[in-house]
mmCIF file of C-alpha atoms and ligand atoms in Angstrom:
data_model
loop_
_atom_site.group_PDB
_atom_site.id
_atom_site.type_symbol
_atom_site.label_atom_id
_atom_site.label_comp_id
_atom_site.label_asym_id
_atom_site.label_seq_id
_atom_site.Cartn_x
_atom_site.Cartn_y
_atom_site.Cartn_z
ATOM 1 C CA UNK A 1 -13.259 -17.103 -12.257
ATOM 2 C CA UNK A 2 -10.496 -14.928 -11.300
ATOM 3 C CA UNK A 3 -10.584 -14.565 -6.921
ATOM 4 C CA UNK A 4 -8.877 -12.100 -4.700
ATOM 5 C CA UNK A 5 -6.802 -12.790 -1.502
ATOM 6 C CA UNK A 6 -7.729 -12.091 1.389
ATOM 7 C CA UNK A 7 -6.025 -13.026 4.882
ATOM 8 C CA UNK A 8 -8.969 -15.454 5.268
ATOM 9 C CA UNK A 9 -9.255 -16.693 2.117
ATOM 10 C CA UNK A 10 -9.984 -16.051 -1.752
ATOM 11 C CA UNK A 11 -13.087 -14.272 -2.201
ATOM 12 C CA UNK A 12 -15.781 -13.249 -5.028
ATOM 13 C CA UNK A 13 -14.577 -10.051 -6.257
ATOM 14 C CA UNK A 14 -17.707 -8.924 -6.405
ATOM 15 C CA UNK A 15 -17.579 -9.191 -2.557
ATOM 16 C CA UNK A 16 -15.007 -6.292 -2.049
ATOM 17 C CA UNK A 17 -17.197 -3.724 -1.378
ATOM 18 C CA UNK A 18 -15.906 -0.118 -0.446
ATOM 19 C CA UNK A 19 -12.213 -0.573 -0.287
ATOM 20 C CA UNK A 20 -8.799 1.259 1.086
ATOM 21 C CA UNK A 21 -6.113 1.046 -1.247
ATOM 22 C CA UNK A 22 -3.150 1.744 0.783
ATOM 23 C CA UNK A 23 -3.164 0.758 4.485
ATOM 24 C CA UNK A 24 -0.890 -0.455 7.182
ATOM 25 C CA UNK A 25 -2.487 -2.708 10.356
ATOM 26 C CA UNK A 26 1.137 -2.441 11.451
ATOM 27 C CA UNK A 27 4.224 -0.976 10.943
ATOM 28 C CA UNK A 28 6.812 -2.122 13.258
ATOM 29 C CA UNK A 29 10.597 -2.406 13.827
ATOM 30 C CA UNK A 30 10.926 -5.929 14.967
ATOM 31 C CA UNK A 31 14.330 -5.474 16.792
ATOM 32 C CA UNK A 32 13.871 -2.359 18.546
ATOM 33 C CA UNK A 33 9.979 -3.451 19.264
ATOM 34 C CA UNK A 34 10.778 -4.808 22.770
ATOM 35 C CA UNK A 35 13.310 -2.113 23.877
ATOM 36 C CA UNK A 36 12.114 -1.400 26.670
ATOM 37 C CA UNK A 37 10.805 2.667 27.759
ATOM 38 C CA UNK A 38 11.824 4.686 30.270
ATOM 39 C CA UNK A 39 15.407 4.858 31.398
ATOM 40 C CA UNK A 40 15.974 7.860 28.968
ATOM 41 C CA UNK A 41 14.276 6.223 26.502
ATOM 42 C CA UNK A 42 11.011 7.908 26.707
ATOM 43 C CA UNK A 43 11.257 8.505 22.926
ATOM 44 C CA UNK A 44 10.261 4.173 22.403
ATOM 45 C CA UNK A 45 6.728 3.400 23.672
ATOM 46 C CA UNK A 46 6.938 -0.104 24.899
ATOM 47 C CA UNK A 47 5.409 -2.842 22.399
ATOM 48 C CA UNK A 48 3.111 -5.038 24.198
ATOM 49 C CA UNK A 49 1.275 -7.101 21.446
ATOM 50 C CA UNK A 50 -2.176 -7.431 23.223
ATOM 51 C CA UNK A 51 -3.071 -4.004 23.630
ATOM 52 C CA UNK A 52 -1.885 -3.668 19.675
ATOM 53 C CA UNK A 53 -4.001 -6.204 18.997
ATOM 54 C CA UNK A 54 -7.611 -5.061 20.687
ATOM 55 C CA UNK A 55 -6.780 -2.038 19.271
ATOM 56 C CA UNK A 56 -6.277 -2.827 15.811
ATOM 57 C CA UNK A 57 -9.764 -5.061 16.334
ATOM 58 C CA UNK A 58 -11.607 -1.684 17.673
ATOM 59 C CA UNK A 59 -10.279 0.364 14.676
ATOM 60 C CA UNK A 60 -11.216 -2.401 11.959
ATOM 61 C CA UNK A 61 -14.864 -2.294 13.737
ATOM 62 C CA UNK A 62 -14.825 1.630 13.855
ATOM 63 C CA UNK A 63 -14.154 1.480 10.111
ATOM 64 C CA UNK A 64 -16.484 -0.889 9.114
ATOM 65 C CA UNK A 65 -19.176 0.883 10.775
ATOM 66 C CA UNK A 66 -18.233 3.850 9.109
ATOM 67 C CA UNK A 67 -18.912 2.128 5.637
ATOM 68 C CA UNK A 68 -15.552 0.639 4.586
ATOM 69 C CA UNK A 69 -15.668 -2.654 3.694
ATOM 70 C CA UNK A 70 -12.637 -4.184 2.374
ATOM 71 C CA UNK A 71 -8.518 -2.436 3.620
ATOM 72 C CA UNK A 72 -5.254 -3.629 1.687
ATOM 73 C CA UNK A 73 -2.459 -3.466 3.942
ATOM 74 C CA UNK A 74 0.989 -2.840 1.933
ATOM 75 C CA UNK A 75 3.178 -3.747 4.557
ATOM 76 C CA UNK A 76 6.121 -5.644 3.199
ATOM 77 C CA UNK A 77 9.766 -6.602 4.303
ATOM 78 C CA UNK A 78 10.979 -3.484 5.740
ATOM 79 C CA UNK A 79 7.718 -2.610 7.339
ATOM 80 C CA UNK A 80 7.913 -5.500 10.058
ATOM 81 C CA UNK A 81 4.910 -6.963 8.844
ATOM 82 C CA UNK A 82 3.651 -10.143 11.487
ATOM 83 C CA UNK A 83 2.117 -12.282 9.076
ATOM 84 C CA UNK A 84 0.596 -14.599 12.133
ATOM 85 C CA UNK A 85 -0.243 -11.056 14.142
ATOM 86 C CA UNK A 86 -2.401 -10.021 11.417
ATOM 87 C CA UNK A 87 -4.137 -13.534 10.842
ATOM 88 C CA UNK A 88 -5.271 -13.043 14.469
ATOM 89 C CA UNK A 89 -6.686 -9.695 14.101
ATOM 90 C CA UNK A 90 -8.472 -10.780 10.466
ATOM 91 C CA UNK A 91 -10.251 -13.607 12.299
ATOM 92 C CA UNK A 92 -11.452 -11.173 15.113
ATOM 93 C CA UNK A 93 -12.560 -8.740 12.509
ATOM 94 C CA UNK A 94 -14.348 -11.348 9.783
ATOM 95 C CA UNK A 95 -16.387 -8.480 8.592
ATOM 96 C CA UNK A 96 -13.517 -6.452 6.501
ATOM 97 C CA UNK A 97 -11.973 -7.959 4.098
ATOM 98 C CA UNK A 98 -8.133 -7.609 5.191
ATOM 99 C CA UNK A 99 -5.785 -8.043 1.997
ATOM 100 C CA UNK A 100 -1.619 -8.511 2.444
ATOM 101 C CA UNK A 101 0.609 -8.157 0.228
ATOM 102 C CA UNK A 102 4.343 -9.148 -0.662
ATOM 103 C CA UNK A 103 7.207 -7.245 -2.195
ATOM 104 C CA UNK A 104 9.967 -5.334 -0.249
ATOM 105 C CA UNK A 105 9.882 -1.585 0.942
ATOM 106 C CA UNK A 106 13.674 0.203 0.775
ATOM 107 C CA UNK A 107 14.296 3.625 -0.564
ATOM 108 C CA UNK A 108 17.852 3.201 -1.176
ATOM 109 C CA UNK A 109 19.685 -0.305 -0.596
ATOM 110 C CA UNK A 110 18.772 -4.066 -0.019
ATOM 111 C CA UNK A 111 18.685 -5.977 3.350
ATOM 112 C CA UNK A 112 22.208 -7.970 3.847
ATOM 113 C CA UNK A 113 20.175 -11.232 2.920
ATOM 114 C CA UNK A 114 19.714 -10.214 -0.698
ATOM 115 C CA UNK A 115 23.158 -8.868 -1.084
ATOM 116 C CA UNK A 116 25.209 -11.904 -1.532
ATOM 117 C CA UNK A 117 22.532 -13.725 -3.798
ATOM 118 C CA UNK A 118 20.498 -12.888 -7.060
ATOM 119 C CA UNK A 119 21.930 -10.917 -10.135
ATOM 120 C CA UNK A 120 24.985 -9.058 -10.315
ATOM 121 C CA UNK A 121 25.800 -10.454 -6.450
ATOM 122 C CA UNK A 122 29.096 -12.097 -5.387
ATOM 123 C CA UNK A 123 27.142 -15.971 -5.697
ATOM 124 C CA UNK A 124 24.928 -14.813 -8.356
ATOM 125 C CA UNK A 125 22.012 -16.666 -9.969
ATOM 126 C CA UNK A 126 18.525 -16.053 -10.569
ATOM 127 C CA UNK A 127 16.828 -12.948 -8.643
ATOM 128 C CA UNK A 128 15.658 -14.720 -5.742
ATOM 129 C CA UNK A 129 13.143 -12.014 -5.332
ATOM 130 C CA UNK A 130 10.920 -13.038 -7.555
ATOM 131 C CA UNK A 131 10.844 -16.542 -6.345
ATOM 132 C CA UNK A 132 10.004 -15.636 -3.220
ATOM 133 C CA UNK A 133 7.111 -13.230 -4.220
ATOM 134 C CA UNK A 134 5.772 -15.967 -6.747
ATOM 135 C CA UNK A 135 6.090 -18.645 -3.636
ATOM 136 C CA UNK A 136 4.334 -16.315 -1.317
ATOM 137 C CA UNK A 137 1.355 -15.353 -3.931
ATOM 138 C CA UNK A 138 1.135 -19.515 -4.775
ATOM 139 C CA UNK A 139 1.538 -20.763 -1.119
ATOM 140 C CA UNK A 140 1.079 -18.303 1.370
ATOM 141 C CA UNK A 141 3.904 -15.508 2.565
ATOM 142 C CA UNK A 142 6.640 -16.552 4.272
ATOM 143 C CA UNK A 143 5.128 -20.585 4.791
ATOM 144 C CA UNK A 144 2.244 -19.138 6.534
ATOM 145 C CA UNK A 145 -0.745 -20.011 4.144
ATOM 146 C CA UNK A 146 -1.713 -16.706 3.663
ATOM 147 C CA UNK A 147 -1.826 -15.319 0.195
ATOM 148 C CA UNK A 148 -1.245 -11.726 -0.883
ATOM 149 C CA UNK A 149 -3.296 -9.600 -3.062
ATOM 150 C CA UNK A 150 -0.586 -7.083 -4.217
ATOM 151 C CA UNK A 151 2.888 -6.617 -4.939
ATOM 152 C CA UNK A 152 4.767 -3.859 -3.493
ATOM 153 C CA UNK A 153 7.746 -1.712 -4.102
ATOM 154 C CA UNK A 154 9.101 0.915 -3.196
ATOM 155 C CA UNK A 155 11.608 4.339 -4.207
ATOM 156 C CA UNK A 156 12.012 7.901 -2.479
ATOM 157 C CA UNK A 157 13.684 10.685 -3.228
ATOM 158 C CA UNK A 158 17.652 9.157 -3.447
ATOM 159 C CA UNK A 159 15.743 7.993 -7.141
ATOM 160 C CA UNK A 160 15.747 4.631 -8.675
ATOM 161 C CA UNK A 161 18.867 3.159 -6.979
ATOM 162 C CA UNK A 162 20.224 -0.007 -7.967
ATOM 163 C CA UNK A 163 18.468 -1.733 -4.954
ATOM 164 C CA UNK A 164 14.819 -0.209 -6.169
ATOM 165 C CA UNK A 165 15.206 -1.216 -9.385
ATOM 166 C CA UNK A 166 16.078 -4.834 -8.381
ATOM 167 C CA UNK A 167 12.774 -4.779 -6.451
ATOM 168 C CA UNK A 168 11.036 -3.062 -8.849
ATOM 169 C CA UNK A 169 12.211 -5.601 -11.306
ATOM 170 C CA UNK A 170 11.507 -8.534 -9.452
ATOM 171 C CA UNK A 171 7.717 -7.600 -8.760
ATOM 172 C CA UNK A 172 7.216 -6.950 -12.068
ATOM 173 C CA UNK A 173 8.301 -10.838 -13.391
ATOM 174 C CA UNK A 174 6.305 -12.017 -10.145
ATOM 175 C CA UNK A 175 3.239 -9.933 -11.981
ATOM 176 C CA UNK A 176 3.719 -11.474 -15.013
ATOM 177 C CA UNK A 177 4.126 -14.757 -13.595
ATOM 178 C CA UNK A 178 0.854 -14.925 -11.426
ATOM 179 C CA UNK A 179 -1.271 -11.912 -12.517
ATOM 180 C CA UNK A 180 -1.302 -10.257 -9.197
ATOM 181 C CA UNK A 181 -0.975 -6.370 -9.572
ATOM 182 C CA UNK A 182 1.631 -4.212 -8.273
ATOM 183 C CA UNK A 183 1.390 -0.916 -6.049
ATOM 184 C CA UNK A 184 4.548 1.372 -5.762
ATOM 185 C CA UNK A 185 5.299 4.118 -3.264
ATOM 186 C CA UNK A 186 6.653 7.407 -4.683
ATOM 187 C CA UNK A 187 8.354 10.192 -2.501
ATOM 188 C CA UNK A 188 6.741 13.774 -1.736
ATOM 189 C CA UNK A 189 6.837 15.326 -4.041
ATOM 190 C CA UNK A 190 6.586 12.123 -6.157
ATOM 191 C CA UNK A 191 7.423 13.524 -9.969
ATOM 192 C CA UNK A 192 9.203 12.342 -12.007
ATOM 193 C CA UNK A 193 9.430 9.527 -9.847
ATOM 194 C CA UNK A 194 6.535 7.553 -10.874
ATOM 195 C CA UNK A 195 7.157 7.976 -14.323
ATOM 196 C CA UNK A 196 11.015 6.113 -13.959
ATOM 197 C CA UNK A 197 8.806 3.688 -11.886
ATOM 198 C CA UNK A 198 6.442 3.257 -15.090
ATOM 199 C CA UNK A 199 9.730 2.994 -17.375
ATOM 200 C CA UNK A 200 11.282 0.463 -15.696
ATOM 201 C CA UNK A 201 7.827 -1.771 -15.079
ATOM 202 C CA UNK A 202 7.166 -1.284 -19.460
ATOM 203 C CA UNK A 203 10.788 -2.565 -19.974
ATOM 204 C CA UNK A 204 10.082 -5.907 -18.128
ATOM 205 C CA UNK A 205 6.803 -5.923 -20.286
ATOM 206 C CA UNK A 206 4.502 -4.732 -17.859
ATOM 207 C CA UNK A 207 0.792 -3.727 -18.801
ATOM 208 C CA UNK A 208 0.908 -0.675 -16.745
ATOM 209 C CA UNK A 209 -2.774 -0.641 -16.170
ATOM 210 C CA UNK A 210 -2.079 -3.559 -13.476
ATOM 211 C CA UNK A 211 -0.344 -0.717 -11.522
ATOM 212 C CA UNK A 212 -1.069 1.252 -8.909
ATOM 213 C CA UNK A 213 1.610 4.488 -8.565
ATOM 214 C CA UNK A 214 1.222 5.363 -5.309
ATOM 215 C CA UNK A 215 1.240 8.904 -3.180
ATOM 216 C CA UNK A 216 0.100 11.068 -6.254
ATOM 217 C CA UNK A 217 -1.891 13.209 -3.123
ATOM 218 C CA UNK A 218 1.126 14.963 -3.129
ATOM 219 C CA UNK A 219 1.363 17.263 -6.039
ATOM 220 C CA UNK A 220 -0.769 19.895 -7.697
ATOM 221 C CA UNK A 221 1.176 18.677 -10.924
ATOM 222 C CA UNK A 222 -2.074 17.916 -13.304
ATOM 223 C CA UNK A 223 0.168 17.082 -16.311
ATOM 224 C CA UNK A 224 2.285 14.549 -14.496
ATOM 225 C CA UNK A 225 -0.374 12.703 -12.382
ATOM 226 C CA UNK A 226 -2.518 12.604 -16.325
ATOM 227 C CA UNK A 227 0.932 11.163 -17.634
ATOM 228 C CA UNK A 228 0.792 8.780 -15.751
ATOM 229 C CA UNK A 229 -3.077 7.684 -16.109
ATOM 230 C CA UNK A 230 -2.515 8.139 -19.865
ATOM 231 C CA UNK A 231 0.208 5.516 -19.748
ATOM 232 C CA UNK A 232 -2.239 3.449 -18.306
ATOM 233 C CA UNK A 233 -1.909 3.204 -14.294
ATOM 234 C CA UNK A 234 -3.876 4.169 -11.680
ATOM 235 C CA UNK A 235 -2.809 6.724 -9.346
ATOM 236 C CA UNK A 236 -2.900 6.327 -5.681
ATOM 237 C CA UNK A 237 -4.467 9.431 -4.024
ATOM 238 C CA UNK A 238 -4.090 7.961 -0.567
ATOM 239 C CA UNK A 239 -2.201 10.039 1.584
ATOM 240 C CA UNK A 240 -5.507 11.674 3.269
ATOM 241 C CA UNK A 241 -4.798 12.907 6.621
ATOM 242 C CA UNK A 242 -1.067 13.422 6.584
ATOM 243 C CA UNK A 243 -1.221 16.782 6.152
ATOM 244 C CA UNK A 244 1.953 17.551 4.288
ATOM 245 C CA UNK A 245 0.108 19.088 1.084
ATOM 246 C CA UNK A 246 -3.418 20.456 2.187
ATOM 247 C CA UNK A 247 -6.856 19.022 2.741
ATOM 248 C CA UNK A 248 -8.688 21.434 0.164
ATOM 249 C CA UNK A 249 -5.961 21.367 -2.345
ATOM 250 C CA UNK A 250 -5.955 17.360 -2.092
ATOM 251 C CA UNK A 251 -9.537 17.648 -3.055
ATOM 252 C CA UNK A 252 -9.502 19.910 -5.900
ATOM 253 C CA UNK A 253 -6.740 17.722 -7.152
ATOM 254 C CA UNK A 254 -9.405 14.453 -7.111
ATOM 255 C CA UNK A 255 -12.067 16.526 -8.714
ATOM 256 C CA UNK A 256 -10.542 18.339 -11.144
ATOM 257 C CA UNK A 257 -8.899 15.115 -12.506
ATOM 258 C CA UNK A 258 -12.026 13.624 -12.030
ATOM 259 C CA UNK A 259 -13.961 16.598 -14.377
ATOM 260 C CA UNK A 260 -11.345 15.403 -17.069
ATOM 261 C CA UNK A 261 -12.547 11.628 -17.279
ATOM 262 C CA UNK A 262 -10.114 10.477 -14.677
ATOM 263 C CA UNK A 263 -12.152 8.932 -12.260
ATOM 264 C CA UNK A 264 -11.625 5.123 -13.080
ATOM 265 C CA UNK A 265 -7.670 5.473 -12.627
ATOM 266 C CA UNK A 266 -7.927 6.867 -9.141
ATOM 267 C CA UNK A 267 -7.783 5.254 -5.708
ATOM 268 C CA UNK A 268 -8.446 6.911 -2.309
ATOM 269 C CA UNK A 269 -6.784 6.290 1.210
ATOM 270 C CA UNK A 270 -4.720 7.076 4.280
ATOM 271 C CA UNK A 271 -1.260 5.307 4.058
ATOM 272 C CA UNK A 272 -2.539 5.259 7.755
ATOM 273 C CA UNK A 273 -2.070 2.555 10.580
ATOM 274 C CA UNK A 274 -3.453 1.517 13.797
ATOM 275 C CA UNK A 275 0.266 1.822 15.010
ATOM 276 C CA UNK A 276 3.647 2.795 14.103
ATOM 277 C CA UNK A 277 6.926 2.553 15.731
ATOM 278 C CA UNK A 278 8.101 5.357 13.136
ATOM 279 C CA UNK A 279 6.881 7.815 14.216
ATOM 280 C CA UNK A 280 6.966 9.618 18.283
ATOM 281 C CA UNK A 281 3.872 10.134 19.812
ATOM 282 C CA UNK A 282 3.479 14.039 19.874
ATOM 283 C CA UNK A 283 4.081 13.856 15.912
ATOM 284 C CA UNK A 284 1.325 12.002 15.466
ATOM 285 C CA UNK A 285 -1.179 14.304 17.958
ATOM 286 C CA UNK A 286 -0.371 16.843 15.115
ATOM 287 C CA UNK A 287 -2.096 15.346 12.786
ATOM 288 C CA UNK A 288 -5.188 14.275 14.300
ATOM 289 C CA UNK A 289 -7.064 13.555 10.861
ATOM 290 C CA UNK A 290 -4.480 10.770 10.346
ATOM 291 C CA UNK A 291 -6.969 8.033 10.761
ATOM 292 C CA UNK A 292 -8.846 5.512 9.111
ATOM 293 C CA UNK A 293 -12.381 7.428 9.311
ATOM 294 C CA UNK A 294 -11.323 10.086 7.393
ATOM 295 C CA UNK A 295 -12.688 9.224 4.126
ATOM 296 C CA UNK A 296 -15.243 8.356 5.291
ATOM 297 C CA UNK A 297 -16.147 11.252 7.668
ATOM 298 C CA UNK A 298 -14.571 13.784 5.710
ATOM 299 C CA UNK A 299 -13.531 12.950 2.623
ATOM 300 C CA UNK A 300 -16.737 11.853 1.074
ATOM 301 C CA UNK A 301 -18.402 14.692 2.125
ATOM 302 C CA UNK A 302 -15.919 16.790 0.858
ATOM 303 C CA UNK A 303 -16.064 15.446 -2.502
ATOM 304 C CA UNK A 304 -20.047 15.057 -2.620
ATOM 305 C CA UNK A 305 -20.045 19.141 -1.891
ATOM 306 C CA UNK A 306 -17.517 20.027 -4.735
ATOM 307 C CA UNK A 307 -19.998 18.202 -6.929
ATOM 308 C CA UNK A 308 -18.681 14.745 -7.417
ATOM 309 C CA UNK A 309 -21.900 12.369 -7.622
ATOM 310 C CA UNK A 310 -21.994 8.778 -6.111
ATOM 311 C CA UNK A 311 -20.960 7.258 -9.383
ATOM 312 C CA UNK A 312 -17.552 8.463 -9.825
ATOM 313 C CA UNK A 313 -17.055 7.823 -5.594
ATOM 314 C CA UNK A 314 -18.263 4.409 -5.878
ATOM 315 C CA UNK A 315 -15.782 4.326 -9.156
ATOM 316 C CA UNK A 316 -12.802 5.235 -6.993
ATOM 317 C CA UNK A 317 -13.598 3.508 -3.948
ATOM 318 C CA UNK A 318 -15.053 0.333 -5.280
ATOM 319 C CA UNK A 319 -14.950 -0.505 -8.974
ATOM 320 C CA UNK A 320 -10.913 0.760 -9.416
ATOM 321 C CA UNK A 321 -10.403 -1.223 -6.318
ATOM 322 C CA UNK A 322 -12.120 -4.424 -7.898
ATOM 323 C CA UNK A 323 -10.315 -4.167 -10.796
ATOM 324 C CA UNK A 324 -7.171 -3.714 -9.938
ATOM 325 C CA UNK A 325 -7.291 -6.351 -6.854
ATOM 326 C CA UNK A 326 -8.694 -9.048 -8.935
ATOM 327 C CA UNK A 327 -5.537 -11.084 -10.665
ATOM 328 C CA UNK A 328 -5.187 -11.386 -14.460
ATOM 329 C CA UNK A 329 -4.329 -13.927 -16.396
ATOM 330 C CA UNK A 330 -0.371 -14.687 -16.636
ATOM 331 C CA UNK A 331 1.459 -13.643 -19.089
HETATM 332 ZN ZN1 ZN B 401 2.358 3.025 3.028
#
């Protein structure tokens, strides 16, 4: 039977409990992370790994006790994921299910590594994308052992450049190749984004219910976010807490799709982290319900009161999550 990833190992799906769809442990800027502060750079806050680390522990714990079992953490190249970093923190936090994932996060063009090799390059040859996503999912990302559960990509609002649409591409043959699913960020406001997203994934013969299309929090567009369940995906509503479209609005988005018969092609989460070089400090204190308790302290309750009942939550939050992080055959 078909098992799911995890950092420590492949587990029963049935195991996955209450889970996050779109996380980061992480996010990180791996040559600027040990610039060091002060000396008119008061803007960096110094990275010193340890303190990351017991703090990414506490938060796991914090979240757990709040009733989250399971957290899928899209951080890909691009996002300075530390493969190693977050093997540690998994092992001191056995009790949630932490889930990787592989793929490549750009909104516009490729790293300098992929620009001399794969299709339409100066050298040419296969897309070495999808080699690399396949060898990560078969062996473990980047030699380390550990497997991903998802494949990730990425476009914004500079639209499907040539760059996306090589990644998106390549984690679509790497789908098809080892049945792992694939999650896509979309830009605020995200139409007509995710649609070109779903166009490209159907031309490399993609069964679009393997896909999450991420950030669909952020319209009030009913017709497009239904387009897009129609075709078949399920839509990530997992930008709670940011704060750039509205708490109450966000909700009456979930249940009204939900009143329609949408609530198996919805996911809830944050896009939130235990810590990000992105973004400076005081930016962050504005938004003090970007956490990972939010759901759970909020959220829920929220959507109990507007009159969802515990079947359609546990439908969003555990079933969509099962079925969607459990791999399908290849094909
Ligand atoms: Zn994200």
């Amino acid at each position: 039977m078909a098992q799911i990833n995890t950092v420590l190992g492949p587990i029963d799906p049935a195991r996955l409990g209450r889970t996050l769809m779109h996380e980061h442990v992480f996010v990180l800027s791996p040559e600027i992370e040990k610039w060091p502060a002060g000396e008119g750079l008061d803007a960096c806050e110094e990275w010193d790994e340890e303190a990351r680390f017991a703090d990414a522990v506490a938060k796991l714990q914090e979240l757990k006790r709040s009733g989250i079992d399971s957290v899928l953490d899209l951080s890909v190249i691009g996002l300075g994921r530390n493969t190693r970093l977050l093997e540690r923190v998994a092992r001191a936090v056995p009790e949630i299910n932490l889930i990787l994932a592989t793929g490549l996060y750009t909104y516009d063009v490729l790293p300098f590594f992929f620009r001399f090799r794969g299709p339409g390059t100066l050298s040419g040859g296969p897309e070495i994308m999808s080699e690399m996503w396949v060898r990560d999912i078969e062996r473990g990302i980047a030699g380390t052992g550990v497997r991903p559960g998802m494949l990730k990509c990425a476009s914004d609002l500079e639209g499907i450049t040539p760059a996306c649409e090589r990644v998106l591409r390549s984690v679509a043959q790497a789908h098809r190749r080892t049945g792992v699913s694939i999650n896509t960020h979309t830009p605020i406001p995200p139409e007509p984004w995710g649609l070109e997203q779903q166009r490209i994934l159907r031309e490399e013969g993609v069964n679009l219910e393997r896909c999450v299309i991420g950030h669909g929090g952020g319209t009030k567009n009913l017709d497009y976010l239904q387009e897009l369940m129609d075709a078949g995906s399920i839509i990530g509503m997992d930008r709670f807490g940011i704060g750039t479209f509205g708490f109450d609005e966000t909700i009456g988005v979930v249940v009204d799709l939900c009143a329609r018969g949408y609530a198996d092609r919805m996911v809830v989460s944050h896009d939130a982290s235990c810590y990000s070089d992105w973004f400076p400090p005081e930016m962050l204190e504005s938004m003090p319900d970007w956490r990972w308790t939010h759901i759970s302290h909020d959220v829920l309750p929220a959507l109990r009161k507007a009159g969802l009942d515990e079947a359609q939550i546990d439908q969003m939050l555990v079933e969509n999550p099962r079925r969607i992080l459990t791999p399908c055959e290849p094909y």
